[in-house]
Short mmCIF file of C-alpha atoms in Angstrom, two decimals:
data_model
loop_
_atom_site.label_atom_id
_atom_site.label_comp_id
_atom_site.label_asym_id
_atom_site.label_seq_id
_atom_site.Cartn_x
_atom_site.Cartn_y
_atom_site.Cartn_z
CA UNK U 143 2.45 -10.14 18.36
CA UNK U 144 2.03 -6.78 19.84
CA UNK U 145 -0.57 -4.62 18.36
CA UNK U 146 2.22 -2.06 17.82
CA UNK U 147 3.93 -4.25 15.49
CA UNK U 148 0.28 -5.05 13.58
CA UNK U 149 0.33 -1.50 12.93
CA UNK U 150 3.59 -1.11 11.54
CA UNK U 151 2.91 -4.11 9.23
CA UNK U 152 -0.09 -2.46 7.77
CA UNK U 153 1.04 1.05 7.90
CA UNK U 154 4.68 1.15 7.27
CA UNK U 155 4.80 -0.26 3.83
CA UNK U 156 2.27 2.19 2.78
CA UNK U 157 3.72 5.32 4.47
CA UNK U 158 6.63 5.91 2.04
CA UNK U 159 4.36 6.57 -1.05
CA UNK U 160 2.80 9.64 0.53
CA UNK U 161 6.22 11.05 1.71
CA UNK U 162 6.13 14.07 -0.87
CA UNK U 163 2.20 14.42 -1.03
CA UNK U 164 2.50 17.57 1.28
CA UNK U 165 2.96 20.98 0.09
CA UNK U 166 6.62 21.36 -0.50
CA UNK U 167 8.66 24.21 -1.60
CA UNK U 168 9.47 22.57 -4.56
CA UNK U 169 6.08 21.17 -5.66
CA UNK U 170 5.39 19.19 -9.05
CA UNK U 171 2.19 17.71 -10.21
CA UNK U 172 2.41 16.12 -13.61
CA UNK U 173 0.92 13.15 -15.25
CA UNK U 174 2.62 13.26 -18.68
CA UNK U 175 5.66 11.00 -19.25
CA UNK U 176 8.89 12.20 -18.12
CA UNK U 177 10.17 11.62 -21.84
CA UNK U 178 9.92 9.36 -24.72
CA UNK U 179 12.77 7.17 -23.47
CA UNK U 180 12.28 4.15 -20.98
CA UNK U 181 13.60 0.91 -19.84
CA UNK U 182 15.69 -0.95 -22.26
CA UNK U 183 14.94 -4.71 -22.61
CA UNK U 184 12.05 -4.53 -20.10
CA UNK U 185 9.90 -7.87 -20.60
CA UNK U 186 8.16 -7.56 -17.55
CA UNK U 187 7.59 -5.14 -14.29
CA UNK U 188 10.39 -6.40 -12.38
CA UNK U 189 12.90 -5.25 -14.86
CA UNK U 190 14.75 -1.87 -14.11
CA UNK U 191 13.18 0.98 -15.73
CA UNK U 192 16.09 3.12 -15.66
CA UNK U 193 17.74 2.33 -18.51
CA UNK U 194 17.13 3.92 -21.81
CA UNK U 195 15.62 2.92 -24.74
CA UNK U 196 12.81 4.09 -27.22
CA UNK U 197 9.32 3.77 -26.22
CA UNK U 198 6.13 4.54 -28.04
CA UNK U 199 3.81 7.32 -26.48
CA UNK U 200 0.26 6.42 -26.61
CA UNK U 201 -3.25 7.58 -25.78
CA UNK U 202 -4.75 7.13 -22.46
CA UNK U 203 -5.77 3.76 -21.07
CA UNK U 204 -8.62 2.93 -18.94
CA UNK U 205 -7.14 0.71 -15.99
CA UNK U 206 -9.14 -2.00 -14.61
CA UNK U 207 -9.66 -1.02 -11.42
CA UNK U 208 -11.31 -3.05 -8.36
CA UNK U 209 -14.88 -1.54 -7.81
CA UNK U 210 -16.53 -2.40 -4.55
CA UNK U 211 -18.99 -1.54 -1.78
CA UNK U 212 -17.49 -4.13 0.98
CA UNK U 213 -14.76 -6.26 0.92
CA UNK U 214 -13.37 -9.09 3.13
CA UNK U 215 -10.29 -11.19 2.88
CA UNK U 216 -8.55 -13.99 4.52
CA UNK U 217 -4.74 -13.58 4.16
CA UNK U 218 -1.28 -14.46 5.19
CA UNK U 219 1.10 -11.66 5.81
CA UNK U 220 4.98 -12.02 6.13
CA UNK U 221 7.72 -9.24 7.01
CA UNK U 222 11.72 -9.11 7.21
CA UNK U 223 13.26 -5.96 8.03
CA UNK U 224 16.44 -4.82 10.36
CA UNK U 225 14.10 -5.07 13.40
CA UNK U 226 11.24 -7.45 12.63
CA UNK U 227 11.14 -10.77 11.28
CA UNK U 228 7.89 -12.88 11.16
CA UNK U 229 6.46 -15.42 8.66
CA UNK U 230 2.60 -16.33 7.70
CA UNK U 231 0.77 -13.98 10.14
CA UNK U 232 -2.97 -14.96 9.85
CA UNK U 233 -4.82 -11.64 9.44
CA UNK U 234 -8.60 -11.24 8.33
CA UNK U 235 -9.34 -8.11 6.26
CA UNK U 236 -12.82 -6.39 6.26
CA UNK U 237 -13.33 -3.12 4.40
CA UNK U 238 -15.97 -0.66 3.59
CA UNK U 239 -14.74 1.52 1.02
CA UNK U 240 -13.60 5.04 1.56
CA UNK U 241 -14.54 4.73 5.18
CA UNK U 242 -13.17 1.36 7.01
CA UNK U 243 -10.19 -1.12 6.98
CA UNK U 244 -10.98 -3.93 9.95
CA UNK U 245 -8.21 -6.10 10.81
CA UNK U 246 -7.99 -9.24 13.26
CA UNK U 247 -4.89 -11.13 13.58
CA UNK U 248 -5.05 -14.54 14.80
CA UNK U 249 -2.67 -17.38 16.13
CA UNK U 250 -3.15 -20.95 17.27
CA UNK U 251 -6.88 -20.54 16.57
CA UNK U 252 -7.25 -17.36 18.80
CA UNK U 253 -7.47 -13.53 18.31
CA UNK U 254 -4.44 -11.96 19.67
CA UNK U 255 -4.81 -8.40 18.14
CA UNK U 256 -7.79 -6.54 16.51
CA UNK U 257 -7.51 -3.00 14.50
CA UNK U 258 -9.41 -0.84 13.05
CA UNK U 259 -8.57 2.11 10.46
CA UNK U 260 -11.03 4.88 9.62
CA UNK U 261 -10.23 7.98 7.58
CA UNK U 262 -9.25 10.06 11.00
CA UNK U 263 -7.46 7.39 13.13
CA UNK U 264 -5.83 3.90 13.34
CA UNK U 265 -6.64 2.03 16.85
CA UNK U 266 -5.11 -1.48 17.57
CA UNK U 267 -5.84 -3.69 20.54
CA UNK U 268 -3.42 -6.20 21.95
CA UNK U 269 -5.81 -8.89 23.10
CA UNK U 270 -2.84 -10.86 25.18
CA UNK U 271 -1.32 -8.17 27.03
CA UNK U 272 -4.90 -6.11 27.25
CA UNK U 273 -3.42 -2.96 26.13
CA UNK U 274 -4.11 -0.81 22.92
CA UNK U 275 -2.70 2.04 20.71
CA UNK U 276 -4.35 4.96 19.15
CA UNK U 277 -2.42 6.63 16.07
CA UNK U 278 -3.45 9.62 13.85
CA UNK U 279 -2.04 9.95 10.71
CA UNK U 280 -0.06 13.18 11.77
CA UNK U 281 1.95 10.92 14.58
CA UNK U 282 2.67 8.15 12.23
CA UNK U 283 3.87 10.37 9.53
CA UNK U 284 6.28 11.97 12.29
CA UNK U 285 7.25 8.44 13.51
CA UNK U 286 8.51 7.26 10.17
CA UNK U 287 9.06 10.86 8.62
CA UNK U 288 6.41 10.15 5.85
CA UNK U 289 2.82 10.98 5.23
CA UNK U 290 0.06 8.36 5.28
CA UNK U 291 -3.45 8.98 4.34
CA UNK U 292 -6.33 6.34 3.98
CA UNK U 293 -6.84 6.59 0.43
CA UNK U 294 -3.64 5.37 -0.38
CA UNK U 295 -3.84 2.54 1.94
CA UNK U 296 -7.28 1.49 0.80
CA UNK U 297 -5.91 1.54 -2.98
CA UNK U 298 -2.88 -0.33 -2.24
CA UNK U 299 -4.63 -3.27 -0.36
CA UNK U 300 -7.15 -3.92 -3.62
CA UNK U 301 -4.40 -3.19 -6.17
CA UNK U 302 -5.68 -0.02 -7.51
CA UNK U 303 -3.22 2.83 -8.60
CA UNK U 304 -2.88 5.04 -5.52
CA UNK U 305 -2.82 8.40 -7.54
CA UNK U 306 -5.54 8.91 -9.87
CA UNK U 307 -4.92 9.49 -13.57
CA UNK U 308 -6.21 12.63 -15.27
CA UNK U 309 -8.44 12.71 -18.38
CA UNK U 310 -5.68 13.56 -20.70
CA UNK U 311 -2.89 11.53 -19.44
CA UNK U 312 -0.63 9.89 -21.78
CA UNK U 313 1.09 6.29 -21.37
CA UNK U 314 4.32 4.83 -22.69
CA UNK U 315 4.18 1.55 -24.25
CA UNK U 316 6.81 -0.71 -23.23
CA UNK U 317 6.63 -4.38 -24.35
CA UNK U 318 3.63 -5.87 -23.25
CA UNK U 319 3.04 -3.01 -20.58
CA UNK U 320 1.43 0.63 -20.66
CA UNK U 321 3.45 2.52 -18.18
CA UNK U 322 1.79 5.71 -16.49
CA UNK U 323 4.19 8.11 -15.11
CA UNK U 324 3.29 10.62 -12.61
CA UNK U 325 4.95 13.35 -10.57
CA UNK U 326 3.45 13.87 -7.14
CA UNK U 327 5.59 17.01 -5.54
CA UNK U 328 8.86 15.28 -4.83
CA UNK U 329 7.42 11.82 -5.94
CA UNK U 330 8.03 10.09 -9.27
CA UNK U 331 6.09 7.15 -9.71
CA UNK U 332 5.57 4.59 -12.62
CA UNK U 333 2.58 2.52 -12.88
CA UNK U 334 3.00 -0.66 -14.87
CA UNK U 335 -0.07 -1.73 -16.75
CA UNK U 336 -0.44 -4.92 -18.05
CA UNK U 337 -1.62 -4.93 -21.84
CA UNK U 338 -3.82 -8.02 -21.61
CA UNK U 339 -5.86 -7.32 -18.43
CA UNK U 340 -5.37 -3.54 -18.24
CA UNK U 341 -4.40 -4.11 -14.60
CA UNK U 342 -1.45 -2.66 -12.28
CA UNK U 343 1.28 -5.31 -12.15
CA UNK U 344 3.77 -3.32 -10.77
CA UNK U 345 4.17 0.07 -8.68
CA UNK U 346 7.37 2.12 -8.72
CA UNK U 347 7.99 5.01 -6.70
CA UNK U 348 11.14 7.26 -6.25
CA UNK U 349 11.68 10.29 -3.94
CA UNK U 350 13.60 12.57 -5.76
CA UNK U 351 15.84 13.81 -3.07
CA UNK U 352 16.61 11.02 -1.03
CA UNK U 353 16.05 8.12 -3.67
CA UNK U 354 14.30 6.56 -1.52
CA UNK U 355 12.35 3.53 -3.38
CA UNK U 356 9.17 1.51 -2.84
CA UNK U 357 8.43 -1.32 -5.30
CA UNK U 358 5.20 -3.17 -5.25
CA UNK U 359 4.62 -6.13 -7.51
CA UNK U 360 1.30 -7.67 -7.77
CA UNK U 361 0.77 -11.19 -8.56
CA UNK U 362 -1.53 -14.25 -8.89
CA UNK U 363 -4.64 -12.58 -10.48
CA UNK U 364 -7.98 -14.13 -9.80
CA UNK U 365 -11.57 -13.78 -11.09
CA UNK U 366 -13.55 -12.45 -8.13
CA UNK U 367 -17.33 -11.72 -9.06
CA UNK U 368 -16.12 -10.99 -12.64
CA UNK U 369 -13.01 -8.65 -11.21
CA UNK U 370 -9.54 -9.65 -11.37
CA UNK U 371 -8.11 -9.37 -8.11
CA UNK U 372 -4.30 -9.73 -6.74
CA UNK U 373 -4.08 -12.48 -4.49
CA UNK U 374 -0.62 -11.78 -3.56
CA UNK U 375 1.40 -8.52 -3.03
CA UNK U 376 5.17 -8.32 -2.70
CA UNK U 377 6.56 -5.02 -1.40
CA UNK U 378 10.04 -3.78 -1.06
CA UNK U 379 11.00 -0.80 0.74
CA UNK U 380 14.64 0.97 0.52
CA UNK U 381 14.74 3.89 2.97
CA UNK U 382 17.54 5.96 4.39
CA UNK U 383 17.57 6.28 8.07
CA UNK U 384 17.72 10.04 9.13
CA UNK U 385 19.87 9.08 12.32
CA UNK U 386 22.72 7.07 10.52
CA UNK U 387 22.11 7.59 6.79
CA UNK U 388 22.38 3.87 6.11
CA UNK U 389 19.74 2.18 3.85
CA UNK U 390 17.23 -0.05 5.50
CA UNK U 391 15.58 -2.81 3.53
CA UNK U 392 11.92 -4.00 4.44
CA UNK U 393 10.34 -6.78 2.44
CA UNK U 394 6.60 -7.96 3.00
CA UNK U 395 4.43 -10.17 1.31
CA UNK U 396 0.41 -10.69 1.44
CA UNK U 397 -0.99 -13.69 0.26
CA UNK U 398 -4.89 -13.82 0.44
CA UNK U 399 -6.68 -17.23 0.23
CA UNK U 400 -10.11 -15.84 0.00
CA UNK U 401 -11.55 -12.58 -1.36
CA UNK U 402 -15.08 -11.54 -1.53
CA UNK U 403 -16.94 -8.44 -2.68
CA UNK U 404 -20.14 -7.65 -0.69
CA UNK U 405 -23.36 -5.33 -1.11
CA UNK U 406 -23.77 -5.52 2.62
CA UNK U 407 -21.93 -4.87 5.62
CA UNK U 408 -19.79 -7.88 6.99
CA UNK U 409 -19.95 -5.86 10.50
CA UNK U 410 -16.87 -4.25 12.03
CA UNK U 411 -17.10 -4.98 15.72
CA UNK U 412 -14.50 -3.01 17.52
CA UNK U 413 -14.85 -1.97 21.25
CA UNK U 414 -11.93 -1.38 23.69
CA UNK U 415 -12.73 -2.83 27.24
CA UNK U 416 -12.34 -0.25 29.81
CA UNK U 417 -9.84 -2.66 31.43
CA UNK U 418 -7.46 -2.16 28.68
CA UNK U 419 -4.48 0.19 29.20
CA UNK U 420 -3.55 2.77 26.71
CA UNK U 421 0.08 2.60 25.50
CA UNK U 422 2.35 5.08 23.74
#
């Protein structure tokens, strides 16, 4: 697997949520519900929240977020799209909060690619073909026509809401979920918070002009050091192509077999050998 594919694997699925987070001519920022009506017969986050039914507006809810200094995970990643299709790729993840995301991709017992994501850049090495790629967020944003930032990517991996709630935010109660609705520029976001765990269970985002949609479901919550952590994430992107206006669907699944929170650095070894060639 080339490091460019690995870069897309972890970057593309998180690009869309920041598509409208730039300063646009029609900027809106709000964390109040769109209205006091919402989904009918919604018994799980997977249900469509676009239908109309009366729901109760409630006071702010304290979302149970993951706090950590360092985090490590052993994971398998699958992806299916129009141009890519691979299943159960082994990926080791190391993170330093607000600073570094380190990735190692292995196959048949050997490391085939390694990447490091910082607040400024994304670098991936292809250890099979002995070359490497360097991206910055502006380049990736132009490539996919969406914006990407480190904070969003970090939040999505650990299962926290990507956009912080304000102190006076109000929620809508929908069956066994509290729904936090936010508007960030042209992006409308629905955060489905489980009533029983106060964890983010589903994230749904819609870009108003294009109706491009992003769905992220968190599953298989397990206790990690006294904190509930989602050991499975299912991501679905439906994005209209700028070239032919056709809707392209991308499905991605991340399954963790082991997750650990740590106080000390696990190390983030990353050095591009001088013999490697930089690819574009």
